[in-house]
Amino acid sequence: MSQPVQAPQLDRTNLTRMEMGALDAVVNVSDGHARQDLSPSQGRIIHGLAELFRRAAGLTYPELDVRAHDAFFHALGQHASPIGSGRILSCYASSVAMEIVARALADTIRSVGLIHPTFDNIPDILRGSRLDLVPLDEPKLLGGDPAELFVPPVECLFITTPNNPTGAVLARRQLADIAAACADRDAVLVLDSSFRGFDRRAQYDHYTVLDRSGCRFVLIEDTGKLWPTLDLKAGFLVYSRNIRLPIAEIYSDIMLNVSPLILVLIESFARDAAAGGLETLHDDIACNRAQLRDALTALPVTFPDRDSVVSVERIRLDADLDGRAVTDRLRDVGVHVLPCGPFHWADQAEGARFLRIALARPRATVNAAASGISSVLTSML
Ligand SMILES: Cc1ncc(COP(=O)(O)O)c(C=O)c1O
């Protein structure tokens, strides 16, 4: 009689699991969620929560939804977004929006070209819908000939801009060229712009460019990376009129509405952002980045993303050290960072020498992380 065969043990470790392990850490610079202190004006909004609750209870959901969209998209320069058209769908989080997009794509599409590297839950969600993924190297994607992105042929391009973890941004001209190439081939262009709020260079009006191209497009926008609202957030799933994918149908399989209270909170934080809050946030992130870089200058590390202004920073280990080994040693002393291997979802070895540090944290947390990294690296050299 034949014995049952033991299924091979799969390595299911992903970045989110590592981030979960950091939730009770002394120094958590692991996940990219917004955990910095509230600014004084944000503090005043939170102080008025009871009034926001009353407002949320007193208006209709469609009214609150459109008000939140209006405040958020305009604050980030997206003036031609289809506010009020029904083609902006509010989701609990951008991962939920992504799951809906993946399932909708799988209706008619098999192959997706996906930016490489990027946050690993994007390939995981797309693969979960049985889509075949082709890695698109970030430099080629952001600066090369768009025609090359379709060799081998793909029916959809998925681009994270600004990218996580590199902070690289798709410029207006390149977006126009890629969108035109998609329109020529009837391919779908999906952009994840969850980190848009950190970078003015990503705040040109994408919807004008995309509408002009005539391509089929989907955008995922996110309030969750920006403001320290204890994960009271939303992902917005936006799509073109000509999309020909069952997005609205699949949305209704999963979602009815997000919390009205979250919508009024988003509206208030977005209005605060437009009235100077965005600059304050940018200054804070820039200061945290400078502190981290300064604290590590004497060590054999470099910062490859010189132009990045997003809320994460990559560190390259120039000595012969493995990112995972350093991450493990740091965890032993209570400092949680991410190793970058999993961001390189098609070839983890490419990211083996890199760490990612979250910067949307109180200054003291970033300084504690820098000092932990400094002593651990010194002990490993
Ligand atoms: C680019 C990008 N998109 C989407 C997500 C998912 O965000 P959430 O956990 O809020 O669903 C992440 C998470 O870090 C991300 O980096």
Tab-separated table of C-alpha atoms in Angstrom, residues 1-230:
chain	number	residue	atom	x	y	z
A	1	MET	CA	0.000	0.000	0.000
A	2	SER	CA	1.464	3.378	-0.936
A	3	GLN	CA	2.028	5.922	1.804
A	4	PRO	CA	0.403	9.381	1.551
A	5	VAL	CA	2.999	11.834	0.335
A	6	GLN	CA	3.778	14.748	2.593
A	7	ALA	CA	3.079	18.034	0.796
A	8	PRO	CA	6.285	20.039	0.490
A	9	GLN	CA	6.549	22.796	3.094
A	10	LEU	CA	6.101	26.078	1.234
A	11	ASP	CA	7.899	29.179	2.440
A	12	ARG	CA	4.897	31.460	2.952
A	13	THR	CA	6.843	34.172	4.730
A	14	ASN	CA	5.901	37.495	3.258
A	15	LEU	CA	6.512	41.109	4.192
A	16	THR	CA	3.151	41.502	5.931
A	17	ARG	CA	3.902	38.547	8.224
A	18	MET	CA	7.152	40.209	9.207
A	19	GLU	CA	5.254	43.449	9.803
A	20	MET	CA	2.781	41.607	12.043
A	21	GLY	CA	5.689	40.360	14.126
A	22	ALA	CA	6.679	43.986	14.686
A	23	LEU	CA	3.339	45.236	15.988
A	24	ASP	CA	4.418	44.866	19.626
A	25	ALA	CA	8.058	45.815	19.013
A	26	VAL	CA	9.910	48.415	21.042
A	27	VAL	CA	11.135	49.996	17.795
A	28	ASN	CA	8.893	49.259	14.825
A	29	VAL	CA	10.174	50.743	11.564
A	30	SER	CA	8.825	47.807	9.634
A	31	ASP	CA	5.442	48.546	8.014
A	32	GLY	CA	4.683	51.528	5.799
A	33	HIS	CA	1.550	52.541	7.699
A	34	ALA	CA	1.418	56.086	9.062
A	35	ARG	CA	2.463	55.993	12.730
A	36	GLN	CA	3.998	59.443	13.200
A	37	ASP	CA	2.614	61.876	15.771
A	38	LEU	CA	-0.424	63.960	14.858
A	39	SER	CA	0.405	67.515	13.813
A	40	PRO	CA	-1.258	70.232	15.928
A	41	SER	CA	-3.992	70.839	13.330
A	42	GLN	CA	-4.589	67.080	12.919
A	43	GLY	CA	-4.810	66.850	16.707
A	44	ARG	CA	-7.598	69.440	16.629
A	45	ILE	CA	-9.528	67.330	14.084
A	46	ILE	CA	-9.251	64.288	16.360
A	47	HIS	CA	-10.303	66.412	19.320
A	48	GLY	CA	-13.527	67.140	17.413
A	49	LEU	CA	-14.316	63.473	16.703
A	50	ALA	CA	-17.700	63.592	18.432
A	51	GLU	CA	-18.784	66.377	16.093
A	52	LEU	CA	-17.457	64.442	13.077
A	53	PHE	CA	-19.493	61.449	14.234
A	54	ARG	CA	-22.642	63.587	14.328
A	55	ARG	CA	-21.912	64.945	10.839
A	56	ALA	CA	-21.333	61.413	9.506
A	57	ALA	CA	-24.632	60.268	10.970
A	58	GLY	CA	-26.493	63.253	9.550
A	59	LEU	CA	-25.558	63.074	5.862
A	60	THR	CA	-26.282	60.407	3.249
A	61	TYR	CA	-23.547	57.970	2.313
A	62	PRO	CA	-23.245	59.109	-1.356
A	63	GLU	CA	-22.919	62.697	-0.159
A	64	LEU	CA	-20.138	61.811	2.313
A	65	ASP	CA	-18.407	59.625	-0.256
A	66	VAL	CA	-18.263	62.375	-2.877
A	67	ARG	CA	-17.145	64.983	-0.313
A	68	ALA	CA	-14.248	62.728	0.764
A	69	HIS	CA	-13.267	62.066	-2.866
A	70	ASP	CA	-13.490	65.748	-3.713
A	71	ALA	CA	-11.236	66.788	-0.816
A	72	PHE	CA	-8.717	63.955	-1.248
A	73	PHE	CA	-8.268	63.983	-5.038
A	74	HIS	CA	-8.019	67.779	-5.249
A	75	ALA	CA	-5.528	67.919	-2.349
A	76	LEU	CA	-3.248	65.618	-4.361
A	77	GLY	CA	-3.627	67.448	-7.691
A	78	GLN	CA	-5.972	64.906	-9.306
A	79	HIS	CA	-8.467	67.478	-10.539
A	80	ALA	CA	-9.751	65.473	-13.535
A	81	SER	CA	-10.512	62.366	-11.477
A	82	PRO	CA	-14.095	61.224	-12.118
A	83	ILE	CA	-15.592	62.628	-8.912
A	84	GLY	CA	-19.347	62.077	-8.750
A	85	SER	CA	-19.406	59.718	-11.756
A	86	GLY	CA	-19.718	56.496	-9.733
A	87	ARG	CA	-16.312	55.342	-11.017
A	88	ILE	CA	-14.507	55.973	-7.722
A	89	LEU	CA	-15.202	53.050	-5.396
A	90	SER	CA	-14.271	53.409	-1.737
A	91	CYS	CA	-12.740	50.276	-0.195
A	92	TYR	CA	-11.638	49.371	3.328
A	93	ALA	CA	-7.994	49.444	2.213
A	94	SER	CA	-5.963	49.561	-0.969
A	95	SER	CA	-5.330	45.809	-0.715
A	96	VAL	CA	-9.084	45.291	-0.933
A	97	ALA	CA	-9.160	47.518	-4.031
A	98	MET	CA	-6.305	45.441	-5.457
A	99	GLU	CA	-8.128	42.178	-4.789
A	100	ILE	CA	-11.162	43.521	-6.665
A	101	VAL	CA	-8.971	44.651	-9.582
A	102	ALA	CA	-7.201	41.270	-9.713
A	103	ARG	CA	-10.462	39.365	-9.843
A	104	ALA	CA	-11.853	41.708	-12.500
A	105	LEU	CA	-8.705	41.413	-14.646
A	106	ALA	CA	-8.845	37.620	-14.441
A	107	ASP	CA	-12.226	37.710	-16.183
A	108	THR	CA	-10.580	38.265	-19.586
A	109	ILE	CA	-6.854	38.714	-19.011
A	110	ARG	CA	-4.100	36.159	-18.374
A	111	SER	CA	-0.776	37.998	-18.445
A	112	VAL	CA	0.260	41.059	-16.454
A	113	GLY	CA	3.562	42.931	-16.638
A	114	LEU	CA	4.315	44.050	-13.070
A	115	ILE	CA	6.933	46.514	-11.854
A	116	HIS	CA	9.977	44.863	-10.218
A	117	PRO	CA	10.702	45.369	-7.347
A	118	THR	CA	7.530	46.324	-5.520
A	119	PHE	CA	5.622	45.505	-2.309
A	120	ASP	CA	5.050	41.735	-2.359
A	121	ASN	CA	1.347	41.713	-1.584
A	122	ILE	CA	0.770	43.064	-5.113
A	123	PRO	CA	2.202	39.976	-6.892
A	124	ASP	CA	0.645	37.754	-4.222
A	125	ILE	CA	-2.845	39.180	-4.814
A	126	LEU	CA	-2.480	39.048	-8.612
A	127	ARG	CA	-1.238	35.458	-8.477
A	128	GLY	CA	-4.132	34.638	-6.168
A	129	SER	CA	-6.390	35.330	-9.166
A	130	ARG	CA	-4.220	32.999	-11.287
A	131	LEU	CA	-2.750	35.830	-13.354
A	132	ASP	CA	0.642	35.128	-14.966
A	133	LEU	CA	3.176	37.777	-14.013
A	134	VAL	CA	6.049	39.121	-16.087
A	135	PRO	CA	8.571	41.248	-14.141
A	136	LEU	CA	9.192	44.734	-15.581
A	137	ASP	CA	12.457	46.208	-14.324
A	138	GLU	CA	11.807	49.578	-12.723
A	139	PRO	CA	14.451	51.561	-14.709
A	140	LYS	CA	13.210	50.126	-18.014
A	141	LEU	CA	9.636	50.863	-17.056
A	142	LEU	CA	10.234	54.428	-15.919
A	143	GLY	CA	12.704	55.450	-18.607
A	144	GLY	CA	12.716	52.992	-21.511
A	145	ASP	CA	10.810	52.387	-24.718
A	146	PRO	CA	7.179	51.490	-23.808
A	147	ALA	CA	7.015	49.030	-26.737
A	148	GLU	CA	9.579	46.863	-24.936
A	149	LEU	CA	7.177	46.435	-22.035
A	150	PHE	CA	5.063	44.212	-24.266
A	151	VAL	CA	7.901	41.746	-25.029
A	152	PRO	CA	6.935	39.054	-24.095
A	153	PRO	CA	3.319	40.037	-24.806
A	154	VAL	CA	1.212	41.082	-21.804
A	155	GLU	CA	-2.394	42.284	-21.732
A	156	CYS	CA	-2.020	44.555	-18.726
A	157	LEU	CA	0.718	46.689	-17.148
A	158	PHE	CA	0.705	47.168	-13.365
A	159	ILE	CA	2.887	50.003	-12.080
A	160	THR	CA	3.380	51.261	-8.515
A	161	THR	CA	4.140	54.996	-8.633
A	162	PRO	CA	5.732	56.293	-6.465
A	163	ASN	CA	7.156	52.839	-6.023
A	164	ASN	CA	7.573	51.055	-2.711
A	165	PRO	CA	10.415	50.629	-1.648
A	166	THR	CA	12.427	52.795	-4.100
A	167	GLY	CA	10.278	55.942	-4.227
A	168	ALA	CA	10.751	56.100	-8.021
A	169	VAL	CA	8.053	58.083	-9.844
A	170	LEU	CA	6.544	57.736	-13.306
A	171	ALA	CA	6.972	61.146	-14.967
A	172	ARG	CA	4.119	62.759	-16.901
A	173	ARG	CA	5.794	62.214	-20.285
A	174	GLN	CA	6.525	58.551	-19.617
A	175	LEU	CA	2.988	57.978	-18.350
A	176	ALA	CA	1.635	59.519	-21.566
A	177	ASP	CA	3.874	57.251	-23.693
A	178	ILE	CA	2.982	54.108	-21.731
A	179	ALA	CA	-0.721	54.969	-21.806
A	180	ALA	CA	-0.526	55.487	-25.606
A	181	ALA	CA	1.218	52.119	-25.991
A	182	CYS	CA	-1.544	50.498	-23.921
A	183	ALA	CA	-4.250	52.217	-25.999
A	184	ASP	CA	-2.640	50.922	-29.245
A	185	ARG	CA	-2.798	47.350	-27.921
A	186	ASP	CA	-6.084	47.612	-26.015
A	187	ALA	CA	-4.082	46.693	-22.881
A	188	VAL	CA	-5.211	47.737	-19.408
A	189	LEU	CA	-2.970	50.099	-17.436
A	190	VAL	CA	-3.186	49.769	-13.644
A	191	LEU	CA	-1.415	52.252	-11.370
A	192	ASP	CA	-1.043	51.881	-7.602
A	193	SER	CA	-0.493	55.423	-6.351
A	194	SER	CA	-0.746	54.686	-2.638
A	195	PHE	CA	2.376	56.786	-1.916
A	196	ARG	CA	1.381	59.742	-4.137
A	197	GLY	CA	0.798	62.097	-1.209
A	198	PHE	CA	4.482	62.168	-0.259
A	199	ASP	CA	5.814	63.342	-3.591
A	200	ARG	CA	4.837	66.495	-5.483
A	201	ARG	CA	6.383	64.970	-8.622
A	202	ALA	CA	3.601	62.350	-8.512
A	203	GLN	CA	0.863	64.949	-8.125
A	204	TYR	CA	0.489	66.096	-11.743
A	205	ASP	CA	-3.012	65.290	-12.904
A	206	HIS	CA	-2.774	61.645	-13.978
A	207	TYR	CA	-6.431	61.546	-15.005
A	208	THR	CA	-5.941	64.244	-17.659
A	209	VAL	CA	-3.033	62.283	-19.154
A	210	LEU	CA	-4.908	58.977	-19.043
A	211	ASP	CA	-8.173	60.369	-20.414
A	212	ARG	CA	-6.298	61.948	-23.350
A	213	SER	CA	-4.632	58.643	-24.222
A	214	GLY	CA	-7.940	56.798	-24.525
A	215	CYS	CA	-6.437	53.738	-22.794
A	216	ARG	CA	-8.345	51.462	-20.443
A	217	PHE	CA	-7.075	52.287	-16.977
A	218	VAL	CA	-7.495	51.556	-13.282
A	219	LEU	CA	-5.989	53.586	-10.438
A	220	ILE	CA	-5.663	52.572	-6.831
A	221	GLU	CA	-5.344	55.527	-4.474
A	222	ASP	CA	-4.873	55.286	-0.714
A	223	THR	CA	-5.309	57.492	2.327
A	224	GLY	CA	-3.677	54.930	4.623
A	225	LYS	CA	-0.012	55.768	4.173
A	226	LEU	CA	-0.340	59.471	4.882
A	227	TRP	CA	-2.066	60.322	8.110
A	228	PRO	CA	-1.697	58.826	11.607
A	229	THR	CA	-5.388	57.967	11.973
A	230	LEU	CA	-4.836	54.564	13.657
